[in-house]
Coordinates of C-alpha atoms and ligand atoms in Angstrom, one line a residue:
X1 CA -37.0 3.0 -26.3
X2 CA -38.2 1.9 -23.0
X3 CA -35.4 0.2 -21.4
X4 CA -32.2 1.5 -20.9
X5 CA -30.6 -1.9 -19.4
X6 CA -32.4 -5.1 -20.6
X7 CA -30.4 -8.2 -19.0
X8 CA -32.1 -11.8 -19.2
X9 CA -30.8 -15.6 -19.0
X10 CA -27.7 -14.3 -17.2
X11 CA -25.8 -17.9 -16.7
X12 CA -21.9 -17.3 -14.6
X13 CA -19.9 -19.9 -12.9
X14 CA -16.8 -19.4 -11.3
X15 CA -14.9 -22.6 -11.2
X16 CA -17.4 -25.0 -10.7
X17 CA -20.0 -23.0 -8.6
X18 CA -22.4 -21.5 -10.5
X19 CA -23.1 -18.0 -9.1
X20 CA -26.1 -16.6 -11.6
X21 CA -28.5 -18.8 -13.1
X22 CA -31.5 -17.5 -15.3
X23 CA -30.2 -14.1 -13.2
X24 CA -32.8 -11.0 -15.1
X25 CA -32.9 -7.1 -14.4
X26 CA -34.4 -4.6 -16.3
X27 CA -33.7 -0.5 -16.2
X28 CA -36.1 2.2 -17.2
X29 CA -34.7 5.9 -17.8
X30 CA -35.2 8.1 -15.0
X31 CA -35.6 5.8 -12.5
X32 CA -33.9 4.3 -9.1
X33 CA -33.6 0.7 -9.1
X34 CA -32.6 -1.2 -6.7
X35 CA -31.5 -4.4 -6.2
X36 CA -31.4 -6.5 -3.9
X37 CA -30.2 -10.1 -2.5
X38 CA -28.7 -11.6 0.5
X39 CA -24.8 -11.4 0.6
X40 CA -23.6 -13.9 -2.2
X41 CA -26.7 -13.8 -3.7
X42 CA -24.6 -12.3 -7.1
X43 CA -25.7 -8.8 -7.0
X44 CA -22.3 -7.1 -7.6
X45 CA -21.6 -10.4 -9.8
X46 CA -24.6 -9.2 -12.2
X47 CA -23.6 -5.5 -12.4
X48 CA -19.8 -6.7 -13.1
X49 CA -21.4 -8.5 -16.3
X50 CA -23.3 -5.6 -17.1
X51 CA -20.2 -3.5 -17.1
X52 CA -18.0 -5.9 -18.9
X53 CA -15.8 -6.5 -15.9
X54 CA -17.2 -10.1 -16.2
X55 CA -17.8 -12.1 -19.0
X56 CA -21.7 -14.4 -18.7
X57 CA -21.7 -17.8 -19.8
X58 CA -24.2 -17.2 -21.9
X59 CA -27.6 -15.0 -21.5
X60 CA -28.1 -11.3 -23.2
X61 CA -27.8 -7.9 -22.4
X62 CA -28.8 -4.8 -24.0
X63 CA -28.5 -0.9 -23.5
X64 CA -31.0 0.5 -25.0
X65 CA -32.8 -2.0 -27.4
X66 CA -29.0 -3.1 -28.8
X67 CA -27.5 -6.1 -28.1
X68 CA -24.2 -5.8 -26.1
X69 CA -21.5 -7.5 -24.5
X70 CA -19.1 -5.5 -23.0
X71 CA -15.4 -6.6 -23.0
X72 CA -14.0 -4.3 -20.5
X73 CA -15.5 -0.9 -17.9
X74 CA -13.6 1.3 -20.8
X75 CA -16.2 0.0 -23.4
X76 CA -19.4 0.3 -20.6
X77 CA -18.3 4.0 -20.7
X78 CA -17.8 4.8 -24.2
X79 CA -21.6 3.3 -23.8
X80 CA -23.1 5.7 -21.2
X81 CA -22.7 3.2 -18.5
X82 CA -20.7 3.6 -15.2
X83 CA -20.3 1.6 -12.0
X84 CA -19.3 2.8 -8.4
X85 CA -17.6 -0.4 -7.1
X86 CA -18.4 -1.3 -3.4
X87 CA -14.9 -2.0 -2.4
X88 CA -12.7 1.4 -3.3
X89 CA -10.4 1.6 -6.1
X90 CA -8.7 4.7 -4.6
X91 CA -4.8 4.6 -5.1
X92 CA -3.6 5.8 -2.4
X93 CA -0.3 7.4 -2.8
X94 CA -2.0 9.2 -5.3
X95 CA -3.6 12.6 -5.4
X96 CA -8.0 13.3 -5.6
X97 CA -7.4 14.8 -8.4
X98 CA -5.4 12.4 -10.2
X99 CA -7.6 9.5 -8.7
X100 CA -10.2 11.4 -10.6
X101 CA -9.2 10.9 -13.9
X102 CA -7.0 8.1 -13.3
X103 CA -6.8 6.7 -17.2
X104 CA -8.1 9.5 -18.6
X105 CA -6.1 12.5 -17.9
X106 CA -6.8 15.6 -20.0
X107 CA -4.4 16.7 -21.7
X108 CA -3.6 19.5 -24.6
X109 CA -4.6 18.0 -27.7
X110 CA -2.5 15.0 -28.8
X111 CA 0.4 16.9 -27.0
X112 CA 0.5 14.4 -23.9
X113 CA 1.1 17.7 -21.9
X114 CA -0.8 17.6 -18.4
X115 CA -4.1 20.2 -18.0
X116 CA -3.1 19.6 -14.5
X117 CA -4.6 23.1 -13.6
X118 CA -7.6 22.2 -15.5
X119 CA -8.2 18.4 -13.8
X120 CA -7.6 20.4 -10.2
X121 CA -10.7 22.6 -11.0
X122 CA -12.9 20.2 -12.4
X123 CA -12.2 17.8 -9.4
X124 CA -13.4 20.8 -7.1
X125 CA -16.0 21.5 -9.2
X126 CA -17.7 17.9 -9.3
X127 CA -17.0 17.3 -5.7
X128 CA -18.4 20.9 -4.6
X129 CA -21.7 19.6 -6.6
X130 CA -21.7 16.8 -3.7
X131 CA -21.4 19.1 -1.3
X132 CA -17.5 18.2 -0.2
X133 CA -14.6 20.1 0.6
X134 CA -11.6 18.0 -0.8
X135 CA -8.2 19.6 -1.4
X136 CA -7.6 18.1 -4.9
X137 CA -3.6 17.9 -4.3
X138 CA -4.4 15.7 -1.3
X139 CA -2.6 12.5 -1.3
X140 CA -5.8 10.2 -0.9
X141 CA -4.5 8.0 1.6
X142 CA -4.7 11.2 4.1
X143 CA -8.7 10.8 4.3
X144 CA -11.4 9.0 5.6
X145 CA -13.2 6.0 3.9
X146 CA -16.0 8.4 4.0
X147 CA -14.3 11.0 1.8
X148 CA -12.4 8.4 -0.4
X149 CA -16.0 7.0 -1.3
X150 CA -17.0 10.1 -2.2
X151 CA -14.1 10.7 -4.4
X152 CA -15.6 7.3 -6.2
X153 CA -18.8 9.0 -6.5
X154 CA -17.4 12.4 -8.0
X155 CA -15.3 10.4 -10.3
X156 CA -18.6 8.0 -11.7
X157 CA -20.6 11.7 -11.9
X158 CA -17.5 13.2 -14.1
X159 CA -18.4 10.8 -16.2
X160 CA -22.1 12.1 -17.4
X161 CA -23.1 8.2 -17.6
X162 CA -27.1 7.6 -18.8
X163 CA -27.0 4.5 -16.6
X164 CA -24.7 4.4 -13.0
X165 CA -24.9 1.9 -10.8
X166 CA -24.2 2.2 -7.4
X167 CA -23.0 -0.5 -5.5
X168 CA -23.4 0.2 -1.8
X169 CA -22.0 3.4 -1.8
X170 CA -23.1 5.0 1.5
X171 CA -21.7 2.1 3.5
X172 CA -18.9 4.6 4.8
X173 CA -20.6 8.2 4.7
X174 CA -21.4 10.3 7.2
X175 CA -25.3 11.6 7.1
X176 CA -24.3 14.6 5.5
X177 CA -22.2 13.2 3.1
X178 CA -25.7 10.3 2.3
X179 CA -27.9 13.5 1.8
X180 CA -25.8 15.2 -0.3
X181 CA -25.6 11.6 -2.3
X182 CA -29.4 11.9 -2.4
X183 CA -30.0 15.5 -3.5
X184 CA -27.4 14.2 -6.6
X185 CA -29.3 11.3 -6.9
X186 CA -32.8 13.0 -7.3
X187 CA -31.6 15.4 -9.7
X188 CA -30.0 12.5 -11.7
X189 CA -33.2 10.8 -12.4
X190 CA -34.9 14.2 -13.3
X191 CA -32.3 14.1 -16.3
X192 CA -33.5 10.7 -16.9
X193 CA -30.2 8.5 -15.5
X194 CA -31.6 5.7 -14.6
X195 CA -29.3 4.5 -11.4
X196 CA -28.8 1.0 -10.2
X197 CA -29.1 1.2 -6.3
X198 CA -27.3 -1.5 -4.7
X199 CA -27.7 -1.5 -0.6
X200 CA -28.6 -3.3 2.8
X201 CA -30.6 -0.4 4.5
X202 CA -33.6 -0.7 4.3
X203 CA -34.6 2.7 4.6
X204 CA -32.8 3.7 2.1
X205 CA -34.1 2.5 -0.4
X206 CA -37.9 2.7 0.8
X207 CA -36.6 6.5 0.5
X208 CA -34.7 6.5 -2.9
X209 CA -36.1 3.6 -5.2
X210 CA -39.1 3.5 -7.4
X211 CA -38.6 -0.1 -8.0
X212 CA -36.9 -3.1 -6.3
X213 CA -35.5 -6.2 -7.9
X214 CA -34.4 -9.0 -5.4
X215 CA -32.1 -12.0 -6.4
X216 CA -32.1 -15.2 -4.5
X217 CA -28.9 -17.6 -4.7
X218 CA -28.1 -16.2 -8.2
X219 CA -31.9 -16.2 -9.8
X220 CA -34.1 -13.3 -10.3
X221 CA -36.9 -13.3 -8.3
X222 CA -38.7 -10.3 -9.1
X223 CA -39.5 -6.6 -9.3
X224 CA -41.4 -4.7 -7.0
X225 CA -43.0 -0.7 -7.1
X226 CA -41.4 0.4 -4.0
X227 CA -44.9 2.0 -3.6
X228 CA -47.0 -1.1 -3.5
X229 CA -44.9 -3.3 -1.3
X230 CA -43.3 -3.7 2.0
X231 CA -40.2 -4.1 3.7
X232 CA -41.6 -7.6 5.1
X233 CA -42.5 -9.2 1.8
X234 CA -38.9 -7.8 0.4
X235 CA -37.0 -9.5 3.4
X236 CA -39.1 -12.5 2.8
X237 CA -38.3 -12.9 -1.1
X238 CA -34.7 -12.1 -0.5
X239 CA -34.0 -15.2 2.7
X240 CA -37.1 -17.1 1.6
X241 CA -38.1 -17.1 5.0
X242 CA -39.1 -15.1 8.1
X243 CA -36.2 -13.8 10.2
X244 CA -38.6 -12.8 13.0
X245 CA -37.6 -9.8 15.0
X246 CA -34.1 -8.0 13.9
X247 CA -32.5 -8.1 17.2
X248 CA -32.2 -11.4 19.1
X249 CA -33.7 -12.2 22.4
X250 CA -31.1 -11.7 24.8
X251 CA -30.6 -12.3 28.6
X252 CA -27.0 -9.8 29.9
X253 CA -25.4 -11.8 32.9
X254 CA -23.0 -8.5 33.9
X255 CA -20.5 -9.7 35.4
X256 CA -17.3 -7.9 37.4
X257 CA -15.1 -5.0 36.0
X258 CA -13.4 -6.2 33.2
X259 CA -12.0 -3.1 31.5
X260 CA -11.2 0.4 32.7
X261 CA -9.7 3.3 30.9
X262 CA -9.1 6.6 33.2
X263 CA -8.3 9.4 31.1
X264 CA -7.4 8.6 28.0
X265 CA -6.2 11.3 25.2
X266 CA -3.7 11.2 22.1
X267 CA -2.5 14.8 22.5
X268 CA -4.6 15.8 19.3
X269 CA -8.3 15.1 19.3
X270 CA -9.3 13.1 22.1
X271 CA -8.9 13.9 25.9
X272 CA -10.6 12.7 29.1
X273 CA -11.6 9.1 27.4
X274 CA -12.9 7.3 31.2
X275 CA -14.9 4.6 31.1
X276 CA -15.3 1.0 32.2
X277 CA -16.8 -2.1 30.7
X278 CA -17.8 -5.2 32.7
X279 CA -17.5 -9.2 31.7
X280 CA -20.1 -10.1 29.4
X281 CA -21.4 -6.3 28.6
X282 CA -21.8 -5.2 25.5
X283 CA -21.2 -1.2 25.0
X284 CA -22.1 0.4 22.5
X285 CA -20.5 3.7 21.7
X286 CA -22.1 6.2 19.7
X287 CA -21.2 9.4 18.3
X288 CA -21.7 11.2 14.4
X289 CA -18.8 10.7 12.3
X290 CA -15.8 12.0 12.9
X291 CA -17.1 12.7 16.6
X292 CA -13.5 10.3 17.3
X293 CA -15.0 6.8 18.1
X294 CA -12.4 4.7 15.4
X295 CA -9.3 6.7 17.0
X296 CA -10.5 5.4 20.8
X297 CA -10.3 2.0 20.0
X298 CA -7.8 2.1 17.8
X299 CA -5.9 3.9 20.8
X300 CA -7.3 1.1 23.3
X301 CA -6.2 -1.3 21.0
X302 CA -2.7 0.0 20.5
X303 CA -2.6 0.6 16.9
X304 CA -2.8 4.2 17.9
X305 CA -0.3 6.3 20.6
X306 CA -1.9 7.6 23.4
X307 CA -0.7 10.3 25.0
X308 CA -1.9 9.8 28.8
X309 CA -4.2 7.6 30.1
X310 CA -4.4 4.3 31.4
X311 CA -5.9 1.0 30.8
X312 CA -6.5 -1.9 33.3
X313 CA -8.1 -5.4 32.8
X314 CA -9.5 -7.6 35.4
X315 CA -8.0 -4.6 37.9
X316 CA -4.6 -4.7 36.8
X317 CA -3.4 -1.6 35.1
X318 CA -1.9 -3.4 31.4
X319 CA 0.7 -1.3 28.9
X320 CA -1.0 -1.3 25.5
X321 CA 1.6 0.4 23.5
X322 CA 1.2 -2.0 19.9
X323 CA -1.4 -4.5 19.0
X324 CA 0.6 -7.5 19.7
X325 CA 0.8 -6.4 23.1
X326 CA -3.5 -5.7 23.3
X327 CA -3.8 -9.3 21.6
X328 CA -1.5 -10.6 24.4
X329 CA -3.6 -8.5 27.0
X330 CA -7.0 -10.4 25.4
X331 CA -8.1 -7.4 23.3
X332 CA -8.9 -8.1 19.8
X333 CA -10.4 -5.7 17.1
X334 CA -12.0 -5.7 13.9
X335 CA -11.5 -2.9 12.5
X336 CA -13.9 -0.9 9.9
X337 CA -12.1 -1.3 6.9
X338 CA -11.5 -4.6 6.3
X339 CA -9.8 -3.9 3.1
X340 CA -6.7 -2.2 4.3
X341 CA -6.7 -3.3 7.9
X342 CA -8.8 -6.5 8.9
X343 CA -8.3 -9.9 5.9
X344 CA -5.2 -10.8 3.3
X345 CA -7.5 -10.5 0.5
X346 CA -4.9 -12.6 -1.6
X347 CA -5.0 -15.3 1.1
X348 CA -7.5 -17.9 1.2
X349 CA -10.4 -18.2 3.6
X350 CA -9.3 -20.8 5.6
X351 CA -5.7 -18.9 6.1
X352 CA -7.5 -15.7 6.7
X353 CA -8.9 -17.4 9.7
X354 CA -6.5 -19.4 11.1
X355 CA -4.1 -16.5 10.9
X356 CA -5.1 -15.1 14.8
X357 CA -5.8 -18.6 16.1
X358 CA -2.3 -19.9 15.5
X359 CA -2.2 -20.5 19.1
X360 CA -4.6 -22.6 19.2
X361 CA -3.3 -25.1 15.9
X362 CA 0.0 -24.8 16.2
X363 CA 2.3 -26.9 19.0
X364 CA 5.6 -26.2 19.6
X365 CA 5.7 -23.0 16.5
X366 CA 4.5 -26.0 13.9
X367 CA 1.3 -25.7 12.6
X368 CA -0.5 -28.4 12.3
X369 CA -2.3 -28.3 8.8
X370 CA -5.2 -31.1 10.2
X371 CA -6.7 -28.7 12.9
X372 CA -5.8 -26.1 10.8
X373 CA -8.3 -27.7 8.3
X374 CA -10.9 -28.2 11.6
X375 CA -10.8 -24.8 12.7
X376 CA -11.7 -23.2 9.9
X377 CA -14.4 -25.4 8.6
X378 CA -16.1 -25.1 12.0
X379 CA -15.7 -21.1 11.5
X380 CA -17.4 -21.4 8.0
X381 CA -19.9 -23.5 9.5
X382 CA -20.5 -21.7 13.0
X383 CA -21.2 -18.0 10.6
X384 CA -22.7 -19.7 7.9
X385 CA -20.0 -18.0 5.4
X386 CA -20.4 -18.7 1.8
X387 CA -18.0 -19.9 0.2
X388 CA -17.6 -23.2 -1.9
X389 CA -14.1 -24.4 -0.5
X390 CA -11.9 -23.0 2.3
X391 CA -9.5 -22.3 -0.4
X392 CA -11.0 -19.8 -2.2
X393 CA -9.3 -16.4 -1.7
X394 CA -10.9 -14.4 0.8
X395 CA -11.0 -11.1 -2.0
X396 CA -13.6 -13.6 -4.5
X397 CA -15.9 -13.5 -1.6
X398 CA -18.8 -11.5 -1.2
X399 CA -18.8 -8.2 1.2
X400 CA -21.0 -9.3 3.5
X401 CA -18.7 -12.5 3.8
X402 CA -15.7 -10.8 4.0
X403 CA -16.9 -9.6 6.9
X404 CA -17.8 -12.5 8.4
X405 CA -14.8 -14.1 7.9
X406 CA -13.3 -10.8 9.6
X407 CA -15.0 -11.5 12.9
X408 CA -14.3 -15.3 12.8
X409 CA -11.0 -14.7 12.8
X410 CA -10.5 -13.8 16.2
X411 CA -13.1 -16.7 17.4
X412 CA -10.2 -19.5 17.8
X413 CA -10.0 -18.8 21.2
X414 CA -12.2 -16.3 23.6
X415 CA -11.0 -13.1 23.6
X416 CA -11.6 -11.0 27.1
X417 CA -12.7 -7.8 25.1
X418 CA -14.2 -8.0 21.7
X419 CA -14.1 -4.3 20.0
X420 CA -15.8 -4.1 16.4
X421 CA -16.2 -1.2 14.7
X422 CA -19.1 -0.9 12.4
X423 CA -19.2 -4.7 12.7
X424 CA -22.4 -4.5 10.4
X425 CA -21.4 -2.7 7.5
X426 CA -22.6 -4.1 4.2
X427 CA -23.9 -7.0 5.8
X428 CA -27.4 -8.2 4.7
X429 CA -30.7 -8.5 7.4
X430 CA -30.3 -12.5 7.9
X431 CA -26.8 -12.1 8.3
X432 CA -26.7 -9.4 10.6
X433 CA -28.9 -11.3 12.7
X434 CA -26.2 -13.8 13.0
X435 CA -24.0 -11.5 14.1
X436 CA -25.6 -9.9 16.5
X437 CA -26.4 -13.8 17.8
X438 CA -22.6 -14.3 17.6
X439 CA -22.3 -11.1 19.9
X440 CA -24.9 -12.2 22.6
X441 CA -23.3 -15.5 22.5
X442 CA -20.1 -14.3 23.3
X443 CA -21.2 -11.9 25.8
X444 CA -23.0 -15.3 27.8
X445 CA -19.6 -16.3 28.0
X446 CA -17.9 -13.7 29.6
X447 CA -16.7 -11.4 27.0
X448 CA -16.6 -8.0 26.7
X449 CA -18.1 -6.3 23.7
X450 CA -17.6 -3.0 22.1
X451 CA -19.3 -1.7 19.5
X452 CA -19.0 1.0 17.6
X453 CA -21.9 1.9 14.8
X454 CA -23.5 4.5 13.3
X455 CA -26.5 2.6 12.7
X456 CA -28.8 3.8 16.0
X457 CA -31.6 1.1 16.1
X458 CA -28.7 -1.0 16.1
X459 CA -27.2 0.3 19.0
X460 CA -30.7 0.1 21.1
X461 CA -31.1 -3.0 19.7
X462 CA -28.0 -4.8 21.2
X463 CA -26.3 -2.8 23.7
X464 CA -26.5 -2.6 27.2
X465 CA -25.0 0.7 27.7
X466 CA -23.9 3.6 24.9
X467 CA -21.3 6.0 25.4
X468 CA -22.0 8.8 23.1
X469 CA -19.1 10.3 21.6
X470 CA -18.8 14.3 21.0
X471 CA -15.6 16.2 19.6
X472 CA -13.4 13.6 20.7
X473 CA -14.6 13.7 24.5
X474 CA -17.6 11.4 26.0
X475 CA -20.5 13.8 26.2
X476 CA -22.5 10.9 27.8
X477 CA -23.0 7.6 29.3
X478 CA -26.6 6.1 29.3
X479 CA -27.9 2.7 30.8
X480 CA -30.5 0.8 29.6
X481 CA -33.4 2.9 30.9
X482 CA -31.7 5.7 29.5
X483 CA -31.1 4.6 26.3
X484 CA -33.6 6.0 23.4
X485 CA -32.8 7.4 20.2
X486 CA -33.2 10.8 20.9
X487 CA -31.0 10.9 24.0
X488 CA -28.1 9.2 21.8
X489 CA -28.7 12.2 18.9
X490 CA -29.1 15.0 21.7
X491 CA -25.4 13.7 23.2
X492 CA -23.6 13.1 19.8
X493 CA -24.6 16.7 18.7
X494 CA -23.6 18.4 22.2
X495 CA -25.8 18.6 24.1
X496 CA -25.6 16.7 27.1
X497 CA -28.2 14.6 28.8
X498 CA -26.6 12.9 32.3
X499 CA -24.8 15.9 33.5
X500 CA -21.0 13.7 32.4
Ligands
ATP601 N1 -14.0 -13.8 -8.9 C1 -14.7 -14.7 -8.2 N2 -14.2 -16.0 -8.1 C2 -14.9 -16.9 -7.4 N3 -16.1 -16.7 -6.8 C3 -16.6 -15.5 -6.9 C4 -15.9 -14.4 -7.6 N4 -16.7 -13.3 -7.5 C5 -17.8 -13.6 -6.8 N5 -17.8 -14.9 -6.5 C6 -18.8 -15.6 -5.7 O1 -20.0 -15.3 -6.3 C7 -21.1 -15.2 -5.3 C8 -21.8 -13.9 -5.5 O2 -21.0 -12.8 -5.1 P1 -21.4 -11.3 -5.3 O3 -20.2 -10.5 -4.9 O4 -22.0 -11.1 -6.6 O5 -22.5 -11.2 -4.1 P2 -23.3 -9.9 -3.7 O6 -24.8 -10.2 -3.9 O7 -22.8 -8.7 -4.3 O8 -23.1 -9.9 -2.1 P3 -22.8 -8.7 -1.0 O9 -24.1 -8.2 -0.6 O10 -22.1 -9.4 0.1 O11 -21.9 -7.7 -1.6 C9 -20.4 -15.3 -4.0 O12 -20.6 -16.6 -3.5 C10 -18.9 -15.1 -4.3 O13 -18.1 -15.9 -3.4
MG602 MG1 -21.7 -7.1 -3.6

């Protein structure tokens, strides 16, 4: 047997749109594959056929020289084949542990009794094998995305698949957290798993992956040796173009003081927050995970108390004590988890997008369905989202989309301070680009923009100052000749380099 997953002629439409055409991939035991595509290109689309979440039109698949359909993830299982969704499935009123074997508790016999006991240890144990700490009575909603995803992970490993595919799973983990993921992975493919290795990054998978497979608007396009090819040619296969240089050109026109914050702290983990921010900077803040960079713009944003502190804009102290009151001071945010926090997954695109811009269609508290329809097309045009009508619900988009659609959002009308956190995450190279074009744009106008990321070349690459972020206090505040990798890595772990 040479192939553990043999997929060819995948056809899928959804409606009328057809999403894979001709769509191929092929998995050998004992190796990491990835696979890779633009967002929307059908990459999660393919793996949900494979796993029987999806039904193909027509086309084949087999595991392991037998021909297959799956009718549901139960069957993929009872096969040896297991999937790590990119968005979380984590339940959050309930438990690790009993997110763990949600479906499948253990139980004595055909008794139906509980081996609660027994499901606590085994949670520990598989999640100790990742290196994590996890208190399997925890209720889940108490932890970080970070630590939810690695809940996923533990759960897909429990499961002793032959074949698991991963679809974007470090998007939310912490270095520590990746490397631990790796270590896992490595040992995996020594067993002869053969992983499916869905991601943006780049180095990543020039790291991880023995082979690459990129789809193109739905069709297979190819399979590479990581070894003989290059990140170039793989960008070029996957946009069918070049994108040039990752960062766009960009000339900052600083302008006056926009925002200040003197001495900001919640009482619990951050204290001494002071900085300032000028009309059409971008900042970039910086820090490892955890260092507290979500909880200061949460806090700046409102959707977070703060303790002490206080925030002016334009010179004029402002009381931020909810969002509605940030909005109404020209704040907006867009927060990191887009799932819980940022889009109405139920709700359509065009709704999703007119929902913060309701000032600017609406006359007199009526909205007005016409510019309602305006708006939102020009926002699907402006951020190139894909999607094949305005009505289709923002949850059947792709991730990368999603995210799109959660920055557009807040584009009706020109915010004073833009604050995004992690703005990038699980967004592919061309799109990113547009992005950080969107940024740059906005900053020519007069805007504000904070960033927070965990990605550094991103950091250099569009900001012109970081404030580095250290056990919830700002261990430093570099400019633009200051600003180098090592500086950033030197302040998030401590050490300081300005003397703040
Ligand atoms: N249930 C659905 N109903 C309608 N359209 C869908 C559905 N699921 C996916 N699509 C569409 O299929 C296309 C492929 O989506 P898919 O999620 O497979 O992309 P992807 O390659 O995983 O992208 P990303 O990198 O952003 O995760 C997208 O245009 C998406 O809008
Ligand atoms: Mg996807």
């Amino acid at each position: 047997m040479e192939f553990l997953i043999e997929m060819s002629g995948i056809h899928k439409s959804f409606s009328s749109v057809q999403v894979l055409k001709n769509a191929a991939f092929q998995l050998k035991p004992g190796e990491i594959h990835a696979l890779m595509g633009e967002n929307g290109a059908g990459k999660s689309t393919l793996m949900k056929i494979l796993t029987g979440i999806y039904k193909a039109d027509s086309g084949s698949v087999k595991v392991k020289g037998r021909d297959v359909m799956f009718a549901d993830p139960k069957e993929a299982e009872d096969h040896g084949v297991a999937i790590i969704h990119q968005e979380l499935n984590i339940i959050p009123k309930l438990s690790v542990s009993e997110n763990m074997f949600l479906g499948r508790q253990l139980t004595y016999g055909k008794t139906g009794i509980v081996r609660d006991k027994e499901m606590k240890r085994k949670t520990r144990e598989y999640l100790q094998r990742l290196g994590v700490e996890l208190d399997p009575e925890a209720a889940a909603d108490t932890l970080s995305i970070g630590q939810q995803q690695m809940i996923e992970i533990a759960k897909a490993l429990s499961k002793n698949a032959e074949v698991l595919i991963m679809d974007e799973p470090t998007a939310a983990l912490t270095d520590r957290e990746i490397e631990a993921l790796f270590k896992m992975m490595d040992q995996l493919r020594r067993e002869g798993v053969g992983i499916v290795y869905i991601s943006h990054r780049m180095e990543e998978i020039f790291q991880m992956c023995d082979r690459i497979s990129v789809l193109r608007d739905g069709a297979f396009l190819g399979t590479e040796k990581t070894a003989d090819t290059k990140v170039e040619h793989i960008v070029r296969l996957m946009v069918g173009r070049e994108i040039g240089e990752r960062y766009p050109e960009r000339s900052s026109k600083i302008g006056a003081e926009r925002l200040r914050v003197e001495n900001l702290s919640d009482g619990r983990k951050l204290s001494g927050i002071s900085f300032s921010a000028a009309a059409g900077e971008i900042v970039g803040i910086a820090g490892l995970m955890g260092a507290g960079r979500t909880e200061i713009v949460r806090m700046l944003f409102g959707a977070d108390k703060k303790k002490k502190g206080k925030i002016y804009m334009d010179g004029r102290e402002v009381a931020i004590t909810n969002p509605s009151q940030a909005i109404e001071a020209g704040i907006v945010f867009v927060t990191e988890d887009r799932k819980h926090q940022g889009l109405v997954l139920g709700m359509s695109v065009r709704e999703n997008l007119s929902l913060t811009n309701y000032k600017r269609i609406a006359s007199a508290g009526v909205i007005s369905a016409k510019k309602d329809y305006e708006l939102s097309d020009k926002m699907i045009k402006r951020f190139n989202i894909r999607t094949h009508d305005p009505e289709q619900t923002v949850k059947s988009l792709s991730g990368g989309n999603q995210q799109k659609v959660a920055i557009g959002k807040w584009l009706g009308e020109l915010p004073k301070v833009f604050i995004m956190d992690e703005p990038t995450r699980g967004v592919d190279v061309g799109a990113k680009k547009e992005i950080y074009s969107m940024m740059n744009e906005l900053s020519e106008q007069g805007v504000t923009v904070i960033m927070v990321s965990s990605d550094l070349p991103e950091v250099l690459g569009v900001s012109d100052r970081v404030i580095v972020i250290h056990e919830g206090r700002i261990s430093s505040i570099l400019d633009k000749a200051q600003m180098n990798q090592e500086a950033i890595m030197l302040a998030a772990t401590g050490g300081s380099s300005n003397g703040h």
